XYZ file of C-alpha atoms in Angstrom:
727
model
C -29.743 26.408 -35.780
C -28.551 29.800 -36.939
C -25.924 28.211 -39.126
C -28.489 25.876 -40.646
C -30.931 28.737 -41.221
C -28.304 30.869 -42.959
C -27.480 27.982 -45.292
C -31.122 27.475 -46.125
C -31.612 31.204 -46.716
C -28.549 31.361 -48.920
C -29.766 28.568 -51.102
C -33.231 30.076 -51.332
C -31.611 33.278 -52.456
C -29.446 31.578 -55.009
C -32.181 29.294 -56.327
C -35.579 30.925 -55.956
C -38.563 28.575 -55.754
C -36.485 25.560 -54.749
C -37.194 23.710 -51.485
C -34.199 22.947 -49.298
C -33.909 20.006 -46.918
C -31.235 18.463 -44.683
C -30.643 14.774 -44.094
C -28.335 12.761 -41.835
C -26.952 10.081 -44.088
C -24.902 8.017 -41.655
C -25.223 7.012 -37.994
C -22.442 5.072 -36.292
C -22.822 2.756 -33.326
C -21.239 4.054 -30.122
C -20.666 0.330 -29.175
C -17.547 0.091 -31.332
C -16.395 3.759 -31.376
C -16.621 6.533 -28.794
C -18.089 9.275 -30.952
C -18.570 10.197 -34.580
C -20.002 13.495 -35.902
C -23.091 13.060 -37.974
C -22.488 14.371 -41.431
C -25.235 16.726 -42.739
C -25.720 16.699 -46.482
C -27.754 19.156 -48.423
C -29.820 18.198 -51.362
C -32.299 20.018 -53.543
C -35.808 18.669 -53.833
C -37.303 19.249 -57.261
C -33.964 20.222 -58.805
C -33.532 17.035 -60.816
C -33.599 16.647 -64.599
C -37.389 17.053 -64.716
C -37.421 20.423 -62.875
C -37.165 23.501 -65.147
C -37.140 25.957 -62.238
C -33.397 26.221 -61.956
C -32.999 26.907 -65.636
C -35.781 29.473 -65.685
C -34.144 31.573 -62.973
C -30.536 31.154 -63.956
C -28.354 34.272 -63.818
C -24.594 34.812 -63.690
C -24.676 35.211 -59.871
C -26.786 32.169 -59.344
C -24.499 30.185 -61.663
C -21.513 31.134 -59.535
C -23.283 30.238 -56.330
C -24.529 26.975 -57.794
C -21.029 26.106 -58.952
C -19.646 26.723 -55.451
C -22.460 24.698 -53.950
C -21.735 21.838 -56.319
C -18.032 21.929 -55.409
C -18.891 21.884 -51.712
C -21.295 18.989 -52.217
C -18.671 17.009 -54.162
C -16.024 17.716 -51.546
C -18.323 16.598 -48.746
C -19.173 13.397 -50.609
C -15.478 12.646 -50.992
C -14.946 13.227 -47.289
C -17.873 10.914 -46.548
C -16.428 8.123 -48.702
C -13.039 8.459 -47.040
C -14.608 8.282 -43.580
C -16.666 5.238 -44.555
C -13.560 3.516 -45.882
C -11.667 4.273 -42.673
C -14.631 3.058 -40.624
C -14.886 -0.316 -42.342
C -11.105 -0.738 -42.242
C -11.120 -0.134 -38.507
C -13.934 -2.644 -37.952
C -12.159 -5.285 -40.053
C -8.872 -4.824 -38.202
C -10.669 -4.894 -34.857
C -12.448 -8.202 -35.598
C -9.337 -9.840 -37.049
C -7.275 -8.948 -33.990
C -10.023 -10.110 -31.657
C -10.387 -13.515 -33.327
C -6.649 -14.118 -33.444
C -6.232 -13.130 -29.810
C -8.874 -15.473 -28.463
C -7.881 -18.362 -30.701
C -4.310 -17.935 -29.443
C -5.539 -17.715 -25.879
C -7.420 -20.975 -26.321
C -4.385 -22.808 -27.668
C -2.053 -21.420 -24.986
C -4.406 -22.187 -22.087
C -4.621 -18.542 -21.007
C -8.297 -18.607 -20.085
C -9.289 -18.458 -16.455
C -13.042 -18.339 -16.840
C -14.894 -21.047 -14.849
C -17.018 -23.605 -16.705
C -20.302 -22.184 -15.457
C -19.469 -18.617 -16.482
C -20.085 -17.258 -19.969
C -18.129 -14.193 -21.076
C -19.125 -12.379 -24.223
C -16.455 -11.013 -26.506
C -17.973 -9.663 -29.670
C -18.809 -12.855 -31.573
C -17.534 -15.462 -29.106
C -18.413 -17.360 -25.970
C -15.390 -18.610 -24.082
C -15.942 -21.698 -21.946
C -13.469 -23.197 -19.515
C -13.852 -26.419 -17.553
C -12.448 -26.186 -14.039
C -12.716 -29.933 -13.439
C -10.702 -30.985 -16.454
C -8.812 -27.714 -16.974
C -10.051 -27.739 -20.530
C -11.416 -24.978 -22.693
C -12.954 -24.418 -26.081
C -13.637 -21.378 -28.239
C -17.248 -21.207 -29.369
C -18.356 -18.887 -32.149
C -21.834 -17.342 -32.134
C -21.771 -17.043 -35.898
C -23.054 -20.613 -36.353
C -19.575 -22.161 -36.233
C -17.828 -24.156 -33.516
C -14.068 -23.771 -33.869
C -12.220 -26.940 -32.837
C -8.506 -26.707 -33.598
C -8.422 -26.757 -37.411
C -11.844 -28.365 -37.886
C -15.175 -26.561 -37.996
C -18.588 -28.023 -37.464
C -21.485 -25.905 -38.610
C -24.310 -25.661 -36.096
C -27.252 -23.328 -35.732
C -26.866 -20.839 -32.885
C -29.706 -22.183 -30.777
C -28.680 -25.770 -31.375
C -25.125 -25.016 -30.319
C -26.125 -23.173 -27.190
C -28.467 -25.911 -26.024
C -25.872 -28.623 -26.633
C -23.306 -26.754 -24.544
C -25.783 -26.146 -21.757
C -26.701 -29.853 -21.710
C -23.044 -30.902 -21.570
C -22.293 -28.317 -18.880
C -25.131 -29.604 -16.710
C -24.098 -33.220 -17.285
C -20.510 -32.391 -16.344
C -21.700 -31.072 -12.996
C -23.699 -34.259 -12.306
C -21.178 -37.000 -13.117
C -18.100 -38.058 -11.194
C -16.077 -38.266 -14.371
C -15.119 -35.418 -16.685
C -16.376 -33.928 -19.904
C -13.362 -32.882 -21.946
C -14.024 -30.389 -24.726
C -12.016 -30.522 -27.930
C -8.705 -28.676 -27.787
C -5.029 -29.192 -28.474
C -4.364 -30.073 -24.830
C -2.833 -33.458 -23.959
C -5.831 -34.274 -21.759
C -8.222 -34.143 -24.700
C -5.796 -35.906 -27.018
C -5.530 -38.794 -24.551
C -9.262 -38.929 -23.902
C -10.088 -39.042 -27.624
C -7.220 -41.371 -28.608
C -8.038 -44.350 -30.822
C -5.932 -47.048 -32.492
C -5.678 -45.316 -35.874
C -4.104 -41.873 -36.170
C -6.199 -41.162 -39.279
C -9.360 -41.430 -37.179
C -7.937 -39.046 -34.595
C -8.145 -36.275 -37.174
C -11.941 -36.624 -36.975
C -12.157 -35.035 -33.551
C -15.327 -35.222 -31.498
C -16.777 -32.068 -29.986
C -16.375 -33.547 -26.517
C -15.427 -36.723 -24.666
C -17.568 -37.861 -21.747
C -15.246 -39.862 -19.489
C -17.464 -42.071 -17.357
C -16.001 -43.315 -14.078
C -19.032 -45.146 -12.652
C -22.122 -46.982 -13.846
C -24.158 -44.036 -12.601
C -22.160 -41.731 -14.891
C -23.203 -43.853 -17.855
C -26.811 -43.972 -16.660
C -26.865 -40.164 -16.452
C -25.028 -39.602 -19.729
C -26.867 -41.962 -22.087
C -30.364 -40.375 -21.908
C -28.843 -36.874 -22.149
C -26.854 -37.863 -25.226
C -29.907 -39.630 -26.654
C -31.846 -36.394 -26.232
C -29.172 -34.484 -28.135
C -29.398 -37.048 -30.921
C -33.162 -36.639 -31.088
C -33.279 -32.861 -30.945
C -30.106 -31.866 -32.789
C -28.821 -34.995 -34.611
C -25.597 -34.748 -32.603
C -24.268 -38.294 -32.907
C -22.375 -40.021 -30.126
C -20.167 -43.097 -30.102
C -19.048 -45.536 -27.419
C -15.361 -46.290 -26.873
C -13.856 -49.016 -24.706
C -10.381 -49.531 -26.170
C -10.716 -47.628 -29.454
C -9.556 -50.488 -31.709
C -12.467 -50.439 -34.144
C -11.327 -50.908 -37.757
C -14.268 -48.904 -39.128
C -13.971 -45.930 -36.779
C -17.035 -46.785 -34.701
C -15.329 -45.497 -31.526
C -15.318 -41.824 -32.522
C -17.327 -39.317 -34.545
C -16.320 -35.952 -35.929
C -18.153 -33.069 -34.295
C -20.152 -35.428 -32.063
C -19.645 -36.800 -28.571
C -17.501 -39.775 -27.554
C -18.781 -41.683 -24.514
C -15.553 -43.207 -23.209
C -15.717 -46.279 -20.959
C -11.917 -46.488 -20.737
C -11.921 -45.538 -17.047
C -14.360 -48.350 -16.235
C -11.432 -50.741 -15.945
C -11.705 -52.725 -12.712
C -11.870 -56.506 -12.154
C -13.454 -58.540 -9.370
C -12.520 -62.191 -8.729
C -15.439 -64.307 -7.548
C -13.183 -66.520 -5.396
C -11.545 -63.615 -3.587
C -12.775 -63.799 0.047
C -13.116 -60.013 0.091
C -15.783 -60.282 -2.612
C -17.683 -63.268 -1.221
C -20.666 -63.469 1.082
C -20.594 -65.740 4.136
C -22.632 -68.391 2.322
C -20.327 -68.277 -0.662
C -17.283 -68.719 1.575
C -18.902 -71.756 3.179
C -19.707 -73.161 -0.236
C -16.113 -72.681 -1.334
C -14.869 -74.545 1.750
C -17.234 -77.421 0.977
C -16.009 -77.586 -2.597
C -12.395 -77.653 -1.434
C -13.242 -80.608 0.813
C -15.067 -82.327 -2.054
C -13.159 -81.475 -5.277
C -15.651 -83.382 -7.409
C -18.284 -80.771 -6.625
C -16.119 -77.817 -7.598
C -16.646 -78.453 -11.287
C -20.321 -77.587 -10.895
C -19.513 -74.030 -9.835
C -17.048 -72.434 -12.257
C -14.782 -69.613 -11.265
C -15.831 -66.236 -12.660
C -14.317 -62.790 -13.033
C -16.321 -59.582 -13.267
C -14.695 -57.219 -15.760
C -15.608 -53.724 -16.837
C -15.442 -52.760 -20.529
C -12.251 -50.703 -20.211
C -10.161 -53.622 -18.889
C -7.361 -54.355 -21.366
C -6.077 -57.821 -22.204
C -2.635 -57.351 -20.686
C -4.160 -56.211 -17.377
C -6.570 -59.150 -17.330
C -3.891 -61.799 -17.927
C -1.431 -60.002 -15.665
C -3.872 -60.386 -12.774
C -5.992 -63.440 -13.525
C -3.319 -65.637 -15.159
C -0.022 -64.470 -13.673
C -1.267 -63.980 -10.111
C -4.059 -66.558 -9.822
C -3.473 -69.176 -12.511
C -6.647 -68.769 -14.590
C -7.308 -67.870 -18.207
C -10.206 -67.069 -20.508
C -10.516 -66.256 -24.196
C -8.666 -63.012 -24.897
C -7.230 -61.140 -27.853
C -3.488 -61.354 -28.449
C -3.383 -57.724 -29.642
C -2.112 -55.281 -27.040
C -4.381 -52.386 -26.208
C -7.630 -54.185 -27.009
C -10.246 -53.804 -24.252
C -13.027 -56.225 -23.328
C -15.996 -54.018 -24.261
C -16.107 -54.319 -28.043
C -14.153 -57.604 -28.061
C -16.847 -59.482 -26.121
C -19.880 -57.947 -27.836
C -18.649 -58.831 -31.330
C -17.692 -62.415 -30.511
C -14.077 -62.476 -29.402
C -11.721 -64.863 -31.222
C -8.482 -65.791 -29.483
C -5.803 -68.467 -29.230
C -7.993 -70.525 -26.877
C -11.193 -70.248 -28.933
C -10.985 -73.806 -30.261
C -10.579 -74.955 -26.655
C -13.216 -72.822 -24.903
C -15.234 -71.128 -27.669
C -15.501 -67.443 -28.461
C -14.966 -64.947 -25.642
C -18.673 -64.133 -25.556
C -19.431 -67.821 -24.895
C -17.825 -67.412 -21.463
C -20.133 -64.531 -20.450
C -22.880 -65.468 -17.987
C -24.128 -62.008 -16.996
C -24.122 -58.500 -18.440
C -24.954 -55.241 -16.711
C -26.193 -52.741 -19.266
C -27.609 -49.218 -19.418
C -30.643 -48.741 -21.659
C -31.155 -45.555 -23.668
C -33.554 -44.213 -21.027
C -30.892 -44.589 -18.308
C -32.289 -47.761 -16.749
C -29.617 -50.178 -15.493
C -30.448 -53.859 -16.042
C -28.720 -57.175 -15.443
C -29.287 -59.797 -18.129
C -28.308 -63.428 -17.657
C -27.308 -66.455 -19.634
C -29.999 -69.113 -19.142
C -29.157 -71.736 -16.518
C -26.056 -69.855 -15.417
C -24.541 -69.629 -11.944
C -23.280 -66.152 -11.120
C -21.142 -64.799 -8.307
C -24.311 -63.373 -6.759
C -26.025 -66.758 -6.409
C -25.120 -69.981 -4.635
C -27.030 -72.381 -6.858
C -27.570 -72.768 -10.556
C -30.858 -71.074 -11.411
C -32.858 -70.213 -14.444
C -33.355 -66.477 -14.216
C -36.914 -65.194 -14.468
C -35.747 -62.569 -16.879
C -37.754 -60.633 -19.446
C -34.508 -59.573 -21.110
C -33.355 -62.980 -22.373
C -33.464 -61.618 -25.907
C -31.298 -58.680 -24.866
C -28.591 -61.026 -23.557
C -28.794 -62.955 -26.833
C -28.590 -59.811 -28.979
C -25.834 -58.035 -27.072
C -23.473 -60.964 -27.645
C -22.725 -61.257 -31.338
C -24.325 -58.138 -32.785
C -21.342 -55.973 -31.868
C -21.135 -52.910 -29.652
C -23.326 -49.809 -29.785
C -26.647 -51.346 -30.826
C -29.193 -51.981 -28.048
C -27.680 -50.755 -24.777
C -24.364 -49.699 -23.255
C -22.759 -52.691 -21.520
C -20.844 -51.610 -18.416
C -20.018 -54.948 -16.752
C -19.496 -58.576 -17.746
C -19.189 -61.692 -15.634
C -17.321 -64.449 -17.439
C -15.992 -67.892 -16.684
C -12.274 -68.550 -16.314
C -10.295 -71.807 -16.426
C -7.158 -73.094 -14.677
C -4.051 -72.451 -16.747
C -0.337 -71.763 -16.705
C 1.459 -69.000 -18.537
C 3.871 -70.881 -20.799
C 2.559 -72.186 -24.129
C 4.079 -73.853 -27.167
C 4.339 -72.289 -30.614
C 5.741 -73.271 -33.982
C 6.639 -71.298 -37.088
C 6.194 -73.354 -40.226
C 7.649 -71.851 -43.401
C 6.049 -73.450 -46.400
C 6.190 -72.708 -50.153
C 3.308 -70.423 -51.042
C 2.278 -72.678 -53.910
C 1.590 -75.484 -51.446
C -0.052 -73.357 -48.773
C -3.603 -73.768 -50.048
C -3.297 -77.565 -50.208
C -2.014 -77.614 -46.634
C -4.852 -75.395 -45.379
C -7.420 -77.504 -47.204
C -6.137 -80.708 -45.579
C -6.084 -79.130 -42.120
C -9.644 -77.912 -42.726
C -10.801 -81.384 -43.721
C -9.369 -82.762 -40.478
C -10.555 -79.867 -38.288
C -13.323 -81.758 -36.486
C -10.764 -84.382 -35.362
C -8.160 -81.910 -34.134
C -7.571 -81.274 -30.428
C -9.099 -78.042 -29.133
C -5.715 -77.042 -27.732
C -4.368 -76.753 -31.285
C -4.848 -73.597 -33.331
C -3.368 -72.297 -36.588
C -3.175 -69.024 -38.495
C -1.479 -67.446 -41.511
C -0.464 -63.822 -41.103
C 2.713 -63.468 -43.131
C 3.707 -63.936 -46.752
C 7.229 -63.446 -48.036
C 7.273 -62.964 -51.793
C 11.031 -62.736 -51.942
C 11.217 -59.209 -50.537
C 10.733 -57.823 -47.073
C 7.790 -59.365 -45.295
C 5.566 -57.380 -43.002
C 3.417 -58.771 -40.238
C 1.056 -56.583 -38.210
C 1.351 -58.783 -35.152
C 5.116 -59.255 -35.374
C 4.629 -61.920 -32.728
C 8.013 -63.601 -33.047
C 9.801 -60.312 -32.321
C 7.426 -59.597 -29.458
C 8.158 -62.976 -27.907
C 11.940 -62.992 -28.371
C 12.559 -60.511 -25.551
C 10.343 -62.365 -23.139
C 11.432 -65.845 -24.123
C 15.149 -65.147 -24.133
C 14.879 -64.642 -20.396
C 12.663 -67.672 -19.890
C 14.761 -70.045 -21.917
C 13.358 -70.223 -25.427
C 14.010 -73.583 -27.104
C 14.000 -74.219 -30.842
C 13.140 -77.703 -31.993
C 14.131 -78.760 -35.476
C 11.488 -80.410 -37.557
C 12.227 -84.115 -37.529
C 11.389 -84.117 -41.229
C 13.999 -81.470 -42.011
C 17.404 -81.186 -40.393
C 18.683 -78.818 -43.077
C 17.786 -75.153 -42.490
C 18.862 -74.105 -45.962
C 16.224 -72.849 -48.355
C 15.969 -74.240 -51.858
C 16.385 -71.997 -54.897
C 12.878 -72.904 -55.982
C 11.461 -71.768 -52.628
C 13.344 -68.453 -52.829
C 11.939 -67.761 -56.245
C 8.288 -68.329 -55.389
C 8.374 -67.131 -51.808
C 7.097 -68.621 -48.585
C 4.141 -68.346 -46.270
C 4.549 -68.581 -42.505
C 1.926 -70.716 -40.796
C 1.846 -70.124 -37.038
C 0.760 -73.085 -34.914
C -0.045 -72.869 -31.216
C -0.528 -75.566 -28.615
C -2.506 -73.906 -25.839
C -2.026 -76.642 -23.273
C 0.207 -75.953 -20.283
C 3.906 -76.018 -21.150
C 5.575 -74.675 -18.011
C 8.796 -76.088 -16.658
C 8.207 -79.547 -15.254
C 5.142 -80.076 -17.415
C 5.137 -82.741 -20.090
C 2.526 -80.859 -22.086
C 5.133 -79.150 -24.235
C 6.430 -82.507 -25.413
C 2.841 -83.625 -25.893
C 2.153 -80.581 -28.026
C 5.193 -81.121 -30.250
C 4.387 -84.772 -30.746
C 0.779 -83.948 -31.508
C 1.671 -81.307 -34.109
C 4.237 -83.568 -35.761
C 1.949 -86.555 -35.913
C -1.377 -84.921 -36.739
C -0.577 -81.698 -38.594
C 2.855 -81.759 -40.196
C 2.228 -85.302 -41.354
C -0.281 -83.809 -43.801
C 2.654 -82.454 -45.833
C 3.664 -84.904 -48.589
C 7.085 -86.477 -48.203
C 8.347 -84.963 -51.430
C 7.702 -81.431 -50.114
C 9.140 -81.833 -46.631
C 12.586 -80.770 -47.782
C 11.121 -77.351 -48.604
C 9.460 -76.896 -45.205
C 11.204 -75.554 -42.098
C 9.731 -75.718 -38.619
C 10.916 -73.887 -35.500
C 9.329 -74.637 -32.131
C 9.444 -72.170 -29.275
C 7.840 -71.538 -25.909
C 6.081 -68.251 -25.321
C 4.496 -66.385 -22.453
C 0.712 -66.210 -22.906
C 0.455 -63.010 -20.864
C 3.672 -61.625 -22.360
C 2.419 -61.360 -25.937
C -0.432 -59.097 -24.842
C 1.890 -56.517 -23.284
C 2.257 -53.379 -25.320
C 5.840 -52.769 -24.252
C 6.887 -56.123 -25.718
C 5.201 -55.594 -29.063
C 6.737 -53.822 -32.020
C 6.589 -50.040 -31.721
C 5.603 -49.875 -35.394
C 2.279 -51.601 -34.797
C 1.196 -50.123 -31.460
C -0.621 -47.455 -33.400
C -1.041 -47.154 -37.140
C -1.979 -44.380 -39.512
C -4.912 -46.329 -40.928
C -6.182 -49.908 -41.128
C -8.932 -51.712 -42.994
C -10.077 -55.327 -43.027
C -11.655 -57.619 -45.612
C -12.789 -61.077 -44.513
C -15.392 -63.809 -44.650
C -16.067 -67.336 -43.395
C -15.104 -70.440 -45.337
C -17.743 -73.098 -44.744
C -16.981 -76.853 -44.954
C -18.665 -77.227 -48.343
C -16.253 -74.672 -49.858
C -13.118 -76.193 -48.347
C -12.087 -77.591 -51.717
C -8.923 -77.470 -53.793
C -10.610 -75.422 -56.531
C -11.881 -72.787 -54.086
C -8.535 -72.469 -52.331
C -6.727 -72.168 -55.650
C -9.059 -69.357 -56.710
C -8.537 -67.565 -53.372
C -4.775 -67.993 -53.694
C -4.697 -66.505 -57.200
C -6.630 -63.372 -56.200
C -4.646 -62.895 -52.988
C -1.404 -63.012 -54.963
C -2.726 -60.195 -57.133
C -3.360 -58.124 -54.007
C 0.018 -58.837 -52.391
C 1.876 -58.100 -55.611
C 0.677 -54.494 -55.716
C -0.172 -53.700 -52.075
C 2.928 -53.549 -49.909
C 1.038 -52.943 -46.656
C -1.544 -55.717 -47.048
C -1.017 -58.947 -45.088
C -3.020 -62.187 -44.963
C -5.200 -63.023 -41.968
C -6.374 -66.634 -42.174
C -7.530 -68.252 -38.913
C -8.556 -71.821 -38.133
C -11.950 -71.869 -36.419
C -14.117 -74.833 -35.393
C -13.487 -76.780 -32.211
C -15.510 -75.440 -29.263
C -16.780 -72.574 -31.438
C -18.793 -74.947 -33.613
C -19.961 -77.126 -30.745
C -22.507 -74.560 -29.611
C -25.827 -74.506 -31.439
C -26.316 -71.661 -33.883
C -28.732 -68.839 -32.981
C -29.655 -70.075 -29.500
C -27.279 -68.576 -26.921
C -25.894 -65.644 -28.897
C -26.494 -63.702 -32.108
C -23.312 -64.942 -33.782
C -24.416 -66.625 -37.023
C -21.351 -68.408 -38.453
C -20.319 -71.053 -35.911
C -19.891 -73.817 -38.474
C -17.074 -72.015 -40.302
C -13.789 -73.862 -40.788
C -11.746 -70.713 -41.415
C -12.051 -66.981 -41.304
C -10.246 -65.892 -44.466
C -9.180 -62.297 -44.894
C -6.549 -59.662 -45.522
C -5.663 -56.514 -43.619
C -4.296 -53.227 -44.835
C -2.237 -51.543 -42.118
C -0.250 -48.413 -42.967
C 2.181 -47.475 -40.171
C 2.644 -43.936 -38.928
C 5.374 -42.012 -40.697
C 4.846 -43.653 -44.077
C 5.547 -41.254 -46.940
C 2.241 -39.902 -48.302
C 0.496 -42.232 -45.867
C -3.062 -41.211 -46.654
C -2.506 -41.427 -50.403
C -0.934 -44.873 -49.986
C -3.782 -46.052 -47.781
C -6.526 -44.915 -50.144
C -4.827 -46.329 -53.236
C -4.214 -49.748 -51.711
C -7.673 -49.878 -50.124
C -9.243 -49.177 -53.511
C -7.248 -51.975 -55.154
C -8.155 -54.535 -52.470
C -11.829 -53.534 -52.637
C -11.753 -54.047 -56.402
C -10.294 -57.567 -56.138
C -12.065 -58.727 -52.967
C -15.442 -59.660 -54.560
C -13.640 -62.418 -56.474
C -12.577 -63.900 -53.118
C -15.796 -63.127 -51.246
C -17.898 -65.204 -53.648
C -16.399 -68.308 -52.009
C -17.047 -67.051 -48.454
C -20.079 -66.473 -46.282
C -20.731 -63.454 -44.114
C -18.288 -61.121 -42.341
C -16.985 -61.201 -38.770
C -18.365 -58.199 -36.840
C -15.115 -57.750 -34.924
C -13.255 -57.379 -38.236
C -15.661 -54.812 -39.702
C -15.473 -54.087 -43.417
C -15.905 -50.374 -44.015
C -16.111 -51.117 -47.740
C -19.500 -52.807 -47.315
C -22.440 -50.804 -48.630
C -25.437 -49.811 -46.492
C -27.490 -52.405 -48.326
C -25.001 -55.258 -47.866
C -23.553 -54.974 -44.363
C -26.614 -56.124 -42.325
C -26.876 -59.512 -44.027
C -23.101 -59.878 -44.156
C -22.695 -59.443 -40.380
C -25.799 -61.153 -39.035
C -27.114 -63.500 -41.711
C -30.211 -65.408 -40.597
C -30.292 -63.507 -37.292
C -30.901 -60.120 -38.913
C -34.703 -60.056 -38.632
C -34.627 -60.943 -34.938
C -31.967 -58.310 -34.273
C -34.015 -55.638 -36.058
C -37.025 -56.495 -33.871
C -34.783 -56.266 -30.801
C -33.503 -52.873 -31.950
C -37.071 -51.644 -32.391
C -37.836 -52.825 -28.852
C -34.870 -51.350 -26.972
C -33.742 -48.475 -29.199
C -36.553 -47.684 -31.674
C -35.260 -44.157 -32.381
C -31.765 -45.445 -33.135
C -29.972 -43.252 -30.606
C -27.178 -45.855 -30.425
C -26.034 -45.465 -33.994
C -22.832 -45.975 -35.949
C -22.146 -46.642 -39.648
C -22.670 -50.414 -39.282
C -25.225 -50.620 -36.480
C -28.356 -52.760 -36.631
C -30.673 -50.877 -39.016
C -34.044 -49.402 -38.073
C -36.631 -47.271 -39.826
C -35.573 -44.330 -37.627
C -32.002 -44.635 -38.895
C -33.147 -44.394 -42.491
C -35.087 -41.209 -41.745
C -32.450 -39.405 -39.702
C -29.248 -40.502 -41.408
């Protein structure tokens, strides 16, 4: 105080009539630094430009004192600026070091904080999950840091989401895996396309039981409602349009729901059911009335299903030939397979579905007049959810409820089947397909055909690469090649080399095991009823190779080409060719536009499948929501860019843009789009009618009934008014 008083007195002496005041200009927080001295600055009140008092009392002495005072004031200001600069530099260095340290700790798994403990470190919460040994760095500055991606969220929104997920993690038997660079998260979030994996979800909820799903769905629905945090459902992750994952959202993974139950296994039968089975064995004629069924969960993959049901027990159903595909999405979208012309679509075999509604209620919905493993007689279920069963099958996954169990019929079968590769000049391909289409209704259901490879004189590429996949298996089982009786010369004509060839793959899905005559039956049938459609003058340009293949073997990932087990990116374009458009003019137009695509797009392959048979024998719009049963073909192309391609994303986008530009010229001859081959190029206005046709209005009403707020949402889900408002 004495020092301050002497300074005030000195100034009063030097500048009479001037008021002196002191002011503390800066105060520093002790939270970041131990102690800083408060700098006292002196300033003169009333000594500005408008005050004449200084000038009126100016003398030589006062001028000297004022000059010294001014020098001191300037020096102190300089010191203040230097200290401020050092202060802000220290704060900046402190924050930069802190952020780098905790980001590095997160990546190197150095955190030991339990999930239910929150530690504060300047701007960050640090969460660690004991159950899954997984951690994530959460910023309080409205940003969630997930590897190299950031998702902006308000502070309160973020905190509440994390609390909800933490509480859910404690309640379920499965795990909630937060986004990180750890292998556990990478496996949990894995999908078929590597390009989609870059769009990481905030978390993956790995459900292990039906109860896990029942607990998770209403919690996730609440997060959608309150914070617009989208969630997606994954079974196998093979969606072409990325519907299995969502960036910054939550993936509800059903991959661990992967068990099967055989209805005829004594361990799974009641006493009455065992007695009924004994009676049926004594009276074989009655066994046809009670079909065998298998209960599958959505995470069951095709190779596991056939490995158990076909290889061990001698039964089959309609499955995909692509390794890694799981039953969940496959069944809900329809499910086309090699036995579809024999048995129908995969969803046609389903007689019961267990599903979780958005409010967490678990319901069983039944096919009318179906016999299930839980009943001993055929009954018509008194079921208020008949429409739900209808809508779940055909609309595609992620629309009305989360299906967690399916019961489907299976049929006696053996593993070995007959195949044929028919190489035909591309210029004649369309005529051949037209003739097969005209005869489709007369063809045996065991026969099926597809076109998935063109060779324009260069290197051909086939996404399925089935012949290579089969060679390993068949070489051990005794693969046999049968020469086409129309062509004993394997040489290729110069004309054929110039224009290129298309490979038509034919399958005979009757039993062809050793000792069975069905293989010979299949060859005779194909020769007499299919290859006979080729004019005599062209037979010299056609080569046919027959082979036996293992039905379960082609679904095994280890026997498929490594190149196509995962891809960088894939996209599909397709539509249904109806009988009225199965004309020479239409096929010629399709051929011309496809050639334009194949000429410039090296990673695009054809995907033309013969439909009909048992698919068309079921009435439209009665049992399921699938709207295009009368189609003769599904005609399409697929763009599949393998991992490791140079400038893979640039290549994918360029070729996708070219196909999308040409495709409308092909689509004008087709009707609709197959839900299981989703077209991401469809606009929001076009996709509903393209997928569901005449069934759209009924599906919208069903969506309003079971999910009016559109909690189960993805880019191509059944539209509602709520979806338009929120998204």
